[in-house]
mmCIF file of C-alpha atoms in Angstrom:
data_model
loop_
_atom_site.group_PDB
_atom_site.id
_atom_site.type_symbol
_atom_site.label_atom_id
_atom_site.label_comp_id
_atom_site.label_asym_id
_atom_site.label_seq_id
_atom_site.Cartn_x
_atom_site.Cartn_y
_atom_site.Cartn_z
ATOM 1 C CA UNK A 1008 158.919 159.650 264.739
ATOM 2 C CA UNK A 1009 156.289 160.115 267.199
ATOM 3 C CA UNK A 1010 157.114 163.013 270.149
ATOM 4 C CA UNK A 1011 155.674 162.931 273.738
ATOM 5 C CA UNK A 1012 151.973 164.122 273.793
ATOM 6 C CA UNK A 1013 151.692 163.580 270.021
ATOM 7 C CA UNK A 1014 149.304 161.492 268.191
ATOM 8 C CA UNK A 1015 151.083 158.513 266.033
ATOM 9 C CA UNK A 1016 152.171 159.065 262.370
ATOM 10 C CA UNK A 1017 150.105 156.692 260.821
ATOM 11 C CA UNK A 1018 151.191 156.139 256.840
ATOM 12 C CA UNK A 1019 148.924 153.099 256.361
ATOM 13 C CA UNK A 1020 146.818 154.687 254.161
ATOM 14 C CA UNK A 1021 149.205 156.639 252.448
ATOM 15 C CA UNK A 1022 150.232 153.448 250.710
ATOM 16 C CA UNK A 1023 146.760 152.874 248.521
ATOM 17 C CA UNK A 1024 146.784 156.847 247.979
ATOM 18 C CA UNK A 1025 149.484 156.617 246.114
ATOM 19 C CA UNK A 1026 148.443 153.481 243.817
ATOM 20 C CA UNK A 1027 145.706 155.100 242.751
ATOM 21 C CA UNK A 1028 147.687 158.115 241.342
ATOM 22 C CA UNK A 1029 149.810 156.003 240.038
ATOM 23 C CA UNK A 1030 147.170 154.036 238.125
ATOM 24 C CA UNK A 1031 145.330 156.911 237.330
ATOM 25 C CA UNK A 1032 148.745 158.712 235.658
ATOM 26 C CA UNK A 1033 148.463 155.650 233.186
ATOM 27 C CA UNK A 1034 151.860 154.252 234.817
ATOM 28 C CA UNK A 1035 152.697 151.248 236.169
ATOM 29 C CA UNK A 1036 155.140 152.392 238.749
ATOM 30 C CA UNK A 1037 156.687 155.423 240.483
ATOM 31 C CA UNK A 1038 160.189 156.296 241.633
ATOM 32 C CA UNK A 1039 160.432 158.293 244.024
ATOM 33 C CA UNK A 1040 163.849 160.181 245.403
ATOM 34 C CA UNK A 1041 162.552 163.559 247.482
ATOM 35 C CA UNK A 1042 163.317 163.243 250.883
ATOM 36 C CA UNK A 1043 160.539 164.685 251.697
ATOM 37 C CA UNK A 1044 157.927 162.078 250.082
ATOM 38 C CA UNK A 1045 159.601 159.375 250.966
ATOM 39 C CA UNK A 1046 159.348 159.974 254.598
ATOM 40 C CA UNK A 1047 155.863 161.377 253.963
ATOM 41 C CA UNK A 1048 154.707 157.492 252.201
ATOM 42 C CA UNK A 1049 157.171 154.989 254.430
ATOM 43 C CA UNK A 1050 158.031 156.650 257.748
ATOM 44 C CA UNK A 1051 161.631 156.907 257.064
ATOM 45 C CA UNK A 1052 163.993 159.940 257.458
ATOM 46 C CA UNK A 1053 167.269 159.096 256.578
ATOM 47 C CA UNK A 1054 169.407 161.078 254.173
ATOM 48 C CA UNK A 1055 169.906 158.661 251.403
ATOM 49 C CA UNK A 1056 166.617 156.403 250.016
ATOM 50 C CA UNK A 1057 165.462 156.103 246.818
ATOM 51 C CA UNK A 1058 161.586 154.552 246.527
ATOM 52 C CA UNK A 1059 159.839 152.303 243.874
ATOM 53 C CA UNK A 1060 156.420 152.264 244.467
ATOM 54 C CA UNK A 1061 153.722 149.781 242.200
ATOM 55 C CA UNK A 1062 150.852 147.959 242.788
ATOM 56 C CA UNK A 1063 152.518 145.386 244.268
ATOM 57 C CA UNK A 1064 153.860 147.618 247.009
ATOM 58 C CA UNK A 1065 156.700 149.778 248.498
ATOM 59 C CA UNK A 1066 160.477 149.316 248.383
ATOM 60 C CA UNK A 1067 163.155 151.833 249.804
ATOM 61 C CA UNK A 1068 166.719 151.535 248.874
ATOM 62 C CA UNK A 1069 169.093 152.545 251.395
ATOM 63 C CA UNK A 1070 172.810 152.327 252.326
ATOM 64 C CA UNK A 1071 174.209 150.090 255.617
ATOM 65 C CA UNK A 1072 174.223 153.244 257.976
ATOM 66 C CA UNK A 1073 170.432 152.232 257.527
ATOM 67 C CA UNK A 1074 170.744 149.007 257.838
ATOM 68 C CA UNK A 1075 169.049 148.828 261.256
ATOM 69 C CA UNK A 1076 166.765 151.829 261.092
ATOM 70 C CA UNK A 1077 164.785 151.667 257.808
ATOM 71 C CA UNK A 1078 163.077 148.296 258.768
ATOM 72 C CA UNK A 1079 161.651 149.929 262.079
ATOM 73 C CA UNK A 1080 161.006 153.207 260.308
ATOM 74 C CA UNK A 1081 159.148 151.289 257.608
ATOM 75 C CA UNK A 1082 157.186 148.677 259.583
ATOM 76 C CA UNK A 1083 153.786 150.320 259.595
ATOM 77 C CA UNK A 1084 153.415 150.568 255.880
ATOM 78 C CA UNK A 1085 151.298 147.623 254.637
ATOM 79 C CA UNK A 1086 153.528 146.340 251.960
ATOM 80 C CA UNK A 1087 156.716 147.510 252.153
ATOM 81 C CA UNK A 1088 160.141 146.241 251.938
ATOM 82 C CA UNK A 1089 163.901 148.227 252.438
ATOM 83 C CA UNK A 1090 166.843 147.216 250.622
ATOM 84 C CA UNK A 1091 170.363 147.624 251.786
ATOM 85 C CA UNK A 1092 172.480 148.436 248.781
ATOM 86 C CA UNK A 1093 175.777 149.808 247.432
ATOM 87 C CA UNK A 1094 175.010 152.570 244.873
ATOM 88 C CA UNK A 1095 176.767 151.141 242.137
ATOM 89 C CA UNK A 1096 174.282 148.331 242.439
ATOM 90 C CA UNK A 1097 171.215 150.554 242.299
ATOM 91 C CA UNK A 1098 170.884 150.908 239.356
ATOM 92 C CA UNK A 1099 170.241 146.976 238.026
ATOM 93 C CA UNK A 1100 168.557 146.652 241.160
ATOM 94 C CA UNK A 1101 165.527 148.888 240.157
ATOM 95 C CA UNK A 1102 165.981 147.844 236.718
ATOM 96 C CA UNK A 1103 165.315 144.201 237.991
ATOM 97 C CA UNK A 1104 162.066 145.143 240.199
ATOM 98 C CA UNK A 1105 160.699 147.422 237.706
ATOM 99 C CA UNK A 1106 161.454 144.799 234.621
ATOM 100 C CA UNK A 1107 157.530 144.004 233.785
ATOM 101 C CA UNK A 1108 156.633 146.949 233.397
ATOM 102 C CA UNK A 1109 156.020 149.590 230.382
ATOM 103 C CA UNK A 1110 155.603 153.211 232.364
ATOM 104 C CA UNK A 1111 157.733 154.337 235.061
ATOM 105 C CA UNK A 1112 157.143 157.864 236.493
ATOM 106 C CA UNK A 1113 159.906 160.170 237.275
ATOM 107 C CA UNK A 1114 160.003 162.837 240.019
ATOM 108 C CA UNK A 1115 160.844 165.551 237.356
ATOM 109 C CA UNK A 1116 160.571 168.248 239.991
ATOM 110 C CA UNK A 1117 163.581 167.337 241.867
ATOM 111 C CA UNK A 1118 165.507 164.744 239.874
ATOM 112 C CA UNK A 1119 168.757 166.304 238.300
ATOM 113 C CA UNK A 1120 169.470 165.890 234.636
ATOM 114 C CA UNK A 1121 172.285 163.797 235.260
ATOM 115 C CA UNK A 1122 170.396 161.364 237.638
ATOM 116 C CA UNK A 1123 167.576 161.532 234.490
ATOM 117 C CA UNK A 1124 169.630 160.354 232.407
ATOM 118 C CA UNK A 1125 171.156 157.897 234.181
ATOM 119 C CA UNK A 1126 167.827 156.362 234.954
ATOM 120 C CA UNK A 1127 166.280 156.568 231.539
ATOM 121 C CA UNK A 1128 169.577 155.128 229.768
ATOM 122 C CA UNK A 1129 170.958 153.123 232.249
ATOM 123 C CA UNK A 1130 168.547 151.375 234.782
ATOM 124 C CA UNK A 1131 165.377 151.127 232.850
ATOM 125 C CA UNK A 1132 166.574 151.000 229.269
ATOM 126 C CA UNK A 1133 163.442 148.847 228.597
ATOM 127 C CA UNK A 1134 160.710 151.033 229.886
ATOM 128 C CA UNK A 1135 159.811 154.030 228.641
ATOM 129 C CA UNK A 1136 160.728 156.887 231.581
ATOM 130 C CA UNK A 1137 157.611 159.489 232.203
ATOM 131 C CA UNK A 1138 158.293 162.669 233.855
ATOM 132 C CA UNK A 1139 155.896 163.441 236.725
ATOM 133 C CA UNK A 1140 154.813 166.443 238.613
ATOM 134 C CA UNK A 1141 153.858 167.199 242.333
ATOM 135 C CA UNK A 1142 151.775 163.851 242.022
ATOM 136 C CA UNK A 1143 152.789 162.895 246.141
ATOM 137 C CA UNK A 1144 153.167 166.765 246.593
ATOM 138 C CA UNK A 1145 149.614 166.883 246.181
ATOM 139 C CA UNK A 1146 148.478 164.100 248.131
ATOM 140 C CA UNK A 1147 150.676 165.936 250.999
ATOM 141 C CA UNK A 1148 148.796 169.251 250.965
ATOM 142 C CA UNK A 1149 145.548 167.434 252.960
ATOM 143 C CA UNK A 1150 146.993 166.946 256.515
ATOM 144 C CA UNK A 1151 145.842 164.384 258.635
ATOM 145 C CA UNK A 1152 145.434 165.030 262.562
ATOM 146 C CA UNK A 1153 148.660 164.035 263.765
ATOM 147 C CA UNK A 1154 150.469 165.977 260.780
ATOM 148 C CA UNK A 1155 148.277 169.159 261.882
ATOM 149 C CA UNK A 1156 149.324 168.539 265.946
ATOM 150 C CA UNK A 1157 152.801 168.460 264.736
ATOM 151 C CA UNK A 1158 152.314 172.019 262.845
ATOM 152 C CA UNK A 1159 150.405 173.360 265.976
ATOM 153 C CA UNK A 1160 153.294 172.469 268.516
ATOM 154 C CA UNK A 1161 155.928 173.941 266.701
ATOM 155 C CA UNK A 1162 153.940 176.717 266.035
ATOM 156 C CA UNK A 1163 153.240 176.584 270.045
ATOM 157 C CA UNK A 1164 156.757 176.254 271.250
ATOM 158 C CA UNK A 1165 157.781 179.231 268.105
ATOM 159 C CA UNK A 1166 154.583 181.676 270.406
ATOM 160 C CA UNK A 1167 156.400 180.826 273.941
ATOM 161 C CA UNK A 1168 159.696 181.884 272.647
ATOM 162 C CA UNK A 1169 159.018 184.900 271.021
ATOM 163 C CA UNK A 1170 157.283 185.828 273.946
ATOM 164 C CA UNK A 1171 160.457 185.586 276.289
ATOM 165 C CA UNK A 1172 162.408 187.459 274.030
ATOM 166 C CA UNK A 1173 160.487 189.990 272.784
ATOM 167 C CA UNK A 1174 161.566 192.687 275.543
ATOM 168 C CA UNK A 1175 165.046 192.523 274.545
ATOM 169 C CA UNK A 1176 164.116 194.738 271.471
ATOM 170 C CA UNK A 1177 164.011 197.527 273.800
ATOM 171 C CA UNK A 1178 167.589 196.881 274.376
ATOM 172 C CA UNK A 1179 168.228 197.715 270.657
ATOM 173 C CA UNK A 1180 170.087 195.084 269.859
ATOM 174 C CA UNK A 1181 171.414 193.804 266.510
ATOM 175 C CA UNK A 1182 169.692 191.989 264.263
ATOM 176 C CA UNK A 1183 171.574 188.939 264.552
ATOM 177 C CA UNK A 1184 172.164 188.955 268.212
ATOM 178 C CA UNK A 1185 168.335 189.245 268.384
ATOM 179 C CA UNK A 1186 167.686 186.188 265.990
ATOM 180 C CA UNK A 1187 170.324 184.515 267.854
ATOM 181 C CA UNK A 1188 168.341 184.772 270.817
ATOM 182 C CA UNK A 1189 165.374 183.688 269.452
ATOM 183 C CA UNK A 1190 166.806 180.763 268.011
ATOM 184 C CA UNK A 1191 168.436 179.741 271.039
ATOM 185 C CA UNK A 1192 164.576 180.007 273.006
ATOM 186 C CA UNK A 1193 163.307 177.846 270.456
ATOM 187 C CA UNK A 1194 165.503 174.956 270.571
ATOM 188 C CA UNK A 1195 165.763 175.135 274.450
ATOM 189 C CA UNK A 1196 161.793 175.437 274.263
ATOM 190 C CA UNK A 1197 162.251 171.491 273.104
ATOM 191 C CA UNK A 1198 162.236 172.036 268.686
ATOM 192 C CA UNK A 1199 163.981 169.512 266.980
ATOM 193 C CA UNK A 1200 165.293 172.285 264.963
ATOM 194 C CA UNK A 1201 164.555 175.546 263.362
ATOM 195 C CA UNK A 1202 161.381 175.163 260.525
ATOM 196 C CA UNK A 1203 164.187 177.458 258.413
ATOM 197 C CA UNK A 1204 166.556 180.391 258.952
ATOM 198 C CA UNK A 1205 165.146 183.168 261.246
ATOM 199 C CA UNK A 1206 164.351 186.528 259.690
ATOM 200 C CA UNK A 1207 164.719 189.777 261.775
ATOM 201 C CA UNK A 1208 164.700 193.026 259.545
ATOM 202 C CA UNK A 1209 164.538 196.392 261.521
ATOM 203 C CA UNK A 1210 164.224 199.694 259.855
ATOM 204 C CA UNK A 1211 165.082 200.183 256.020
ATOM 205 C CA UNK A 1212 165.630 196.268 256.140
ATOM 206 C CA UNK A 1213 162.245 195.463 256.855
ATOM 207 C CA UNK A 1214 161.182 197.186 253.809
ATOM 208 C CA UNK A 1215 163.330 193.728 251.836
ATOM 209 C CA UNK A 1216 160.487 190.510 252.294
ATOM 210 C CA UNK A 1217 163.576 188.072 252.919
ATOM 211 C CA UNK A 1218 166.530 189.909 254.225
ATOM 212 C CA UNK A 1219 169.198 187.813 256.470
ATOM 213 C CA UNK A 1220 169.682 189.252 259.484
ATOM 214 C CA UNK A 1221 172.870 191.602 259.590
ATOM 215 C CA UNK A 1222 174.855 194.013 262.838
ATOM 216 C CA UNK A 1223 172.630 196.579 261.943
ATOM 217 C CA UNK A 1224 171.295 198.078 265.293
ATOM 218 C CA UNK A 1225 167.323 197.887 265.899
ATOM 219 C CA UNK A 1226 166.543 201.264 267.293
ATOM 220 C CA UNK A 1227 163.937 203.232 268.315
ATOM 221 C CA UNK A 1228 160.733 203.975 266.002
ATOM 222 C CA UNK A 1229 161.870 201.312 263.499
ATOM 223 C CA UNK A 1230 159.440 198.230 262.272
ATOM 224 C CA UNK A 1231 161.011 194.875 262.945
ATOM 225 C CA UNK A 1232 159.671 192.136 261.218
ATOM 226 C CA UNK A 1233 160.543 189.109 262.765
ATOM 227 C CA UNK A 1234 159.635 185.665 260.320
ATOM 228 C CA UNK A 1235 160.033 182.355 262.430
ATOM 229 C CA UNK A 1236 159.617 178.612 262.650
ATOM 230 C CA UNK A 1237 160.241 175.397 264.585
ATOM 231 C CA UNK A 1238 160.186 171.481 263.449
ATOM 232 C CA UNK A 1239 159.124 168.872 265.732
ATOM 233 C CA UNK A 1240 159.090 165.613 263.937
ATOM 234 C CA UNK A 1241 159.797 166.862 260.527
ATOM 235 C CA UNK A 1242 156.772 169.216 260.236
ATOM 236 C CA UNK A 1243 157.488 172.959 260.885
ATOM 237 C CA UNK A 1244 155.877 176.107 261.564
ATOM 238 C CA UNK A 1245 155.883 179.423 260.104
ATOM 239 C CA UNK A 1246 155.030 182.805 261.563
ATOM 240 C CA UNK A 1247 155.867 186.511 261.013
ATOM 241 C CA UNK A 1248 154.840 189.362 263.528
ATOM 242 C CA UNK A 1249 156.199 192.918 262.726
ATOM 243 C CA UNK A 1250 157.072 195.028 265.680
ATOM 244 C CA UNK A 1251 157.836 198.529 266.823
ATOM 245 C CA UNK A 1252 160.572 199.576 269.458
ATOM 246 C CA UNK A 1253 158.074 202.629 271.061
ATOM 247 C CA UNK A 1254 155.162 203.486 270.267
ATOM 248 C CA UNK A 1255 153.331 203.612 266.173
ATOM 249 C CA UNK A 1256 153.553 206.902 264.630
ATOM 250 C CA UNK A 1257 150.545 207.725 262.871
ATOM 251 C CA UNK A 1258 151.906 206.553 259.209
ATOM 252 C CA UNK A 1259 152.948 203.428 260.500
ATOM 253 C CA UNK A 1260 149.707 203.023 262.352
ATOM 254 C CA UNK A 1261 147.940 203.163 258.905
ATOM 255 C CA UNK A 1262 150.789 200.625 257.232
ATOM 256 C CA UNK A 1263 150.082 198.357 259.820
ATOM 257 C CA UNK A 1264 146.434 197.916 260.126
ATOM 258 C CA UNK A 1265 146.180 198.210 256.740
ATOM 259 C CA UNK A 1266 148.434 194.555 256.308
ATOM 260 C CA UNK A 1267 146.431 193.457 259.399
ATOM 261 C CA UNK A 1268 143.006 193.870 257.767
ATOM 262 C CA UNK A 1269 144.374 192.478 254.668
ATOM 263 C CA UNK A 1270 145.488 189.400 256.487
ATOM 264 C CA UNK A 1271 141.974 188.970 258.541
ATOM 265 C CA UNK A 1272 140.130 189.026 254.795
ATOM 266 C CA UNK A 1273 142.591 186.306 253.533
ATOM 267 C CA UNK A 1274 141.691 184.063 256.550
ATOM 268 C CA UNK A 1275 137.793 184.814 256.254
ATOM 269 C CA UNK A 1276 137.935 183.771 252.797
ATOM 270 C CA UNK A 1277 140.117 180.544 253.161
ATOM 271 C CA UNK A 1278 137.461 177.689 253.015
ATOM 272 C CA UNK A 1279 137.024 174.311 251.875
ATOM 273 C CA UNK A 1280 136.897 173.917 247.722
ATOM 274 C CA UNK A 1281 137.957 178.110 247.659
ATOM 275 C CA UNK A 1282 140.768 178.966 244.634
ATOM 276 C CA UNK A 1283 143.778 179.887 246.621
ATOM 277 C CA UNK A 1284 143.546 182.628 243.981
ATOM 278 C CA UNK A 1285 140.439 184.189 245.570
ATOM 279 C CA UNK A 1286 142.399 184.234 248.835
ATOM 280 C CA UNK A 1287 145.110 186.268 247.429
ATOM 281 C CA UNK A 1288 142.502 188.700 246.094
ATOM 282 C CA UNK A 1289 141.478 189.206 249.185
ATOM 283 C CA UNK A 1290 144.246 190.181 250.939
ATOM 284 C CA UNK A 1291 145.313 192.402 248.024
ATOM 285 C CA UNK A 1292 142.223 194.272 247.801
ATOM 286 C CA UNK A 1293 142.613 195.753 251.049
ATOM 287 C CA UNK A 1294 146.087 196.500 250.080
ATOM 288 C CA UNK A 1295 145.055 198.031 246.964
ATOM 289 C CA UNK A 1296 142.256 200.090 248.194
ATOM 290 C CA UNK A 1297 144.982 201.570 250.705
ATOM 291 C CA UNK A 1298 147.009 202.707 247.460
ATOM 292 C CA UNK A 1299 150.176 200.338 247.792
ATOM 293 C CA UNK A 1300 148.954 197.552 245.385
ATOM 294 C CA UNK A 1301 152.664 198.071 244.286
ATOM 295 C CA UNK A 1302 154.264 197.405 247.376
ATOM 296 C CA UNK A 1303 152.912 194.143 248.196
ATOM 297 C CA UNK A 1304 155.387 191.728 246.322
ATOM 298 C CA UNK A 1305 154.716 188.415 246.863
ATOM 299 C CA UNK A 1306 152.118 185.974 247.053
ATOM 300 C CA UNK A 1307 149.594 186.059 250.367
ATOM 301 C CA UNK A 1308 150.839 182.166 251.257
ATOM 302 C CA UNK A 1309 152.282 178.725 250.741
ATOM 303 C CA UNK A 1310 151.282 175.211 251.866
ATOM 304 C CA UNK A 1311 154.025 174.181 254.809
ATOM 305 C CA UNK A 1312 154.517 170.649 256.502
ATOM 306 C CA UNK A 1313 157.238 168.996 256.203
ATOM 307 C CA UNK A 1314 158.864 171.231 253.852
ATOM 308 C CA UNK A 1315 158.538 174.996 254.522
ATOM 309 C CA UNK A 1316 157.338 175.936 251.375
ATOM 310 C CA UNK A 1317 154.786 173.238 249.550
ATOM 311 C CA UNK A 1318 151.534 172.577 248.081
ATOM 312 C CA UNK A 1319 149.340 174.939 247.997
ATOM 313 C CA UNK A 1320 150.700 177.929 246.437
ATOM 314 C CA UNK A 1321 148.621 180.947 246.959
ATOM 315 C CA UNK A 1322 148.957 183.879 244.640
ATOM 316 C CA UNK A 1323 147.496 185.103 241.583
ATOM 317 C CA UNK A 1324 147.228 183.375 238.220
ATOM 318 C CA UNK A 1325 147.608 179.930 240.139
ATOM 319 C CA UNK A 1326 144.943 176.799 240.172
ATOM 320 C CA UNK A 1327 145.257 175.432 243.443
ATOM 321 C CA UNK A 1328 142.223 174.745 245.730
ATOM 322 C CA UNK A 1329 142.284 174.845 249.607
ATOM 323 C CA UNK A 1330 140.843 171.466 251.026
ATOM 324 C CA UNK A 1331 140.003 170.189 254.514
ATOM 325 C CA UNK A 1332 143.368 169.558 255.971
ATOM 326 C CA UNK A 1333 144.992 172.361 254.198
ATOM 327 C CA UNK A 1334 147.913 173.717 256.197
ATOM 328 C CA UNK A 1335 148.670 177.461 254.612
ATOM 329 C CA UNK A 1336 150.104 180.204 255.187
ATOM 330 C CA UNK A 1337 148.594 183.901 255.052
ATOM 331 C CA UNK A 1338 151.171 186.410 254.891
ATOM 332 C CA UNK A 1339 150.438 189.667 253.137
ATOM 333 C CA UNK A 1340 152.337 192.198 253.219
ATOM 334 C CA UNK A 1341 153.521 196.131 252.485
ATOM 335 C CA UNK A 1342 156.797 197.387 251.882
ATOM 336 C CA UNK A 1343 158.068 200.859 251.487
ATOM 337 C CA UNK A 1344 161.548 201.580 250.092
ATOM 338 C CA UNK A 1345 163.354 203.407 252.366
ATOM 339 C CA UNK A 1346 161.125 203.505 254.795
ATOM 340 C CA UNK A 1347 160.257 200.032 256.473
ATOM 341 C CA UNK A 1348 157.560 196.929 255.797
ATOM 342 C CA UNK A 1349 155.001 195.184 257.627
ATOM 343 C CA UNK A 1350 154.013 191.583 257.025
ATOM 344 C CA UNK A 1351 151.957 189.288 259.542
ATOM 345 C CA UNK A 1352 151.602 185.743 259.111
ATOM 346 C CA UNK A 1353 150.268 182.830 260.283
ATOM 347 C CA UNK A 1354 150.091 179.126 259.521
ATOM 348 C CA UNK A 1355 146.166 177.852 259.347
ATOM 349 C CA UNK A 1356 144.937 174.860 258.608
ATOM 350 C CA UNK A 1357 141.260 174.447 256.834
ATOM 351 C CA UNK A 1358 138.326 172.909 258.353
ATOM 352 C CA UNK A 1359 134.436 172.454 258.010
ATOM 353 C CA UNK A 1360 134.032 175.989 259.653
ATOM 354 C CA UNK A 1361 136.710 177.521 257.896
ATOM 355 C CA UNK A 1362 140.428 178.815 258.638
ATOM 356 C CA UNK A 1363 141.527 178.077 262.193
ATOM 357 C CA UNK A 1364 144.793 179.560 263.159
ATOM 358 C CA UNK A 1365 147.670 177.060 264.619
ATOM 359 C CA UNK A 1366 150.148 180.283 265.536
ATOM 360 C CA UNK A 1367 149.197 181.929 268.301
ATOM 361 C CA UNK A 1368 151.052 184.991 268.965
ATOM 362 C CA UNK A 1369 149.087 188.483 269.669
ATOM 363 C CA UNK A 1370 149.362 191.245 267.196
ATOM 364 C CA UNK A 1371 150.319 193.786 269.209
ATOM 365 C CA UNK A 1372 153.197 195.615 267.809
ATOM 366 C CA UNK A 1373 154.358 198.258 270.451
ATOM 367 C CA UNK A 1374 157.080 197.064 271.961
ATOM 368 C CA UNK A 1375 157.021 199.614 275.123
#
């Protein structure tokens, strides 16, 4: 779990973090099946676990491909325990561990309705089944310093492999042999993987916030955005830069700076204890002000980690607050039917002094 250069995952504390929610929620235990926040709690990575977590400690259930792993994945958490288990014996095995007590939380966010009912009818007929919301989602959103080094050196290896392809856009080539190329730079520049699927949009496309790359030919005078990420260790990065093959004309000279100013406000107002809300004013102030309110479609950011798109959400009419640790994206942008879009992002994480950003690319968008 731990990469060359990297600070340790430590998820000793993790353990007590989640206790208290629990407690606090009024139950007396938590199940816990996304991926995700299971190896966020315990360490471990594998494909197929299912958690119980109570005051008396941690317990994965796994399958025998796991049978060596999960006890070395799991052996910094204070009180933990993994099971090796055939599924049809899950089931009266959780029911059995979970038999004193009254309320058992439910991850309602992920858990399908057939797994729901399974659980509530089948394994823990005696307790009374409480759905629960983002309650480790939101412990999550507060990195620690070896989840923010993780963030910062995919972002890192993402910056050095944009910036050896980059030139190749002067060679017009498609969008997907361009993506392909970046792809390839970032798994050669040591990723474990891509943070998601690579986004290049050139021309008209660019004017669609998540298009999938297509043949069409990047030529001259078109935008290019260009949205990208890398894991390392399970957390991943996310940056977008927005390009021009040539030089700006003066319209898209006013489109971009426009979505850069807009970003730079976002960033200046993303602070300890600030509404995410008020961030996504910011940015769409400027935006408005230019006379596109209409053309900015989504929200300014998202929390990322180990899943691209978590806790915090930043947009209007939400109630999330940014917190030291934060890891967010900002990520305005403008886009123009017909005509092209511009969106710059980067990944920041919040401290004492304010944003800092952990993507590094420059902003310069001629691509001579």
């Amino acid at each position: 779990m731990t990469s060359p250069g990297l600070p340790p995952i430590d998820v000793r504390n993790r353990e007590q973090r989640v206790f208290d929610t629990i407690a606090a929620s009024e139950l007396d235990a938590l199940v816990i099946t996304t991926p995700s926040n299971i190896r966020w709690l315990t360490g471990f990575a594998g494909s197929n676990g299912l958690v119980v977590a109570d005051d008396q400690g941690v317990v994965l259930f796994t399958d025998s491909r796991y049978a060596a792993r999960a006890p070395t994945e799991l052996e910094h958490v204070a009180s933990s325990a993994s099971v090796i288990i055939e599924r049809a014996k899950l089931g009266s095995a959780v029911g059995a561990l979970l038999q004193d007590c009254d309320r058992v939380g439910l991850e309602a966010d992920q858990v399908s309705w057939n797994q729901h009912c399974e659980i509530d009818t089948a394994w823990l007929v005696e307790q009374t089944v409480v759905a629960t919301s983002a309650m480790i989602e939101s412990l999550r959103s507060q990195k620690d310093d070896a989840e923010v080094a993780r963030i910062e050196a995919a972002a890192s290896i993402v910056d050095s492999a944009l910036g050896s392809v980059r030139a190749q856009l002067n060679d017009q080539p498609t969008e997907r042999e361009f993506a392909r190329s970046l792809d390839a730079a970032i798994r050669a520049g040591g990723a474990d993987d891509l943070g998601f699927a690579t986004i290049v949009a050139s021309g008209p496309n660019s004017a669609i916030p998540h298009h999938a790359p297509t043949d069409r030919q990047i030529r001259a005078g078109d935008l290019v955005i260009v949205d990208v990420g890398a894991e390392i260790d399970g957390y991943r990065s996310d940056m977008t830069r927005t390009f021009v093959v040539g030089s700006l004309s003066a319209d898209q000279r006013l489109h971009y700076e426009t979505v850069i100013d807009a970003q730079q406000a976002a960033v200046d107002a993303m602070r300890d204890g600030v509404a995410t809300a008020e961030v996504d004013a910011a940015a769409r102030s400027v935006i408005s002000d230019a006379g596109w309110a209409d053309a900015f479609t989504h929200g300014t950011g998202h929390g990322v980690g180990l899943d691209i798109h978590e806790l915090p959400r930043v947009a209007q009419r939400v109630d999330d607050v940014y917190k030291l640790g934060t890891v967010a994206t900002v990520e305005p942008g403008v886009y123009l039917s017909g005509i092209g879009g511009v969106r710059i992002e980067d990944t920041c994480v919040v401290t004492e002094s304010g944003a800092r950003r952990l993507t590094g690319f420059p902003k310069d968008p001629e691509v001579l």
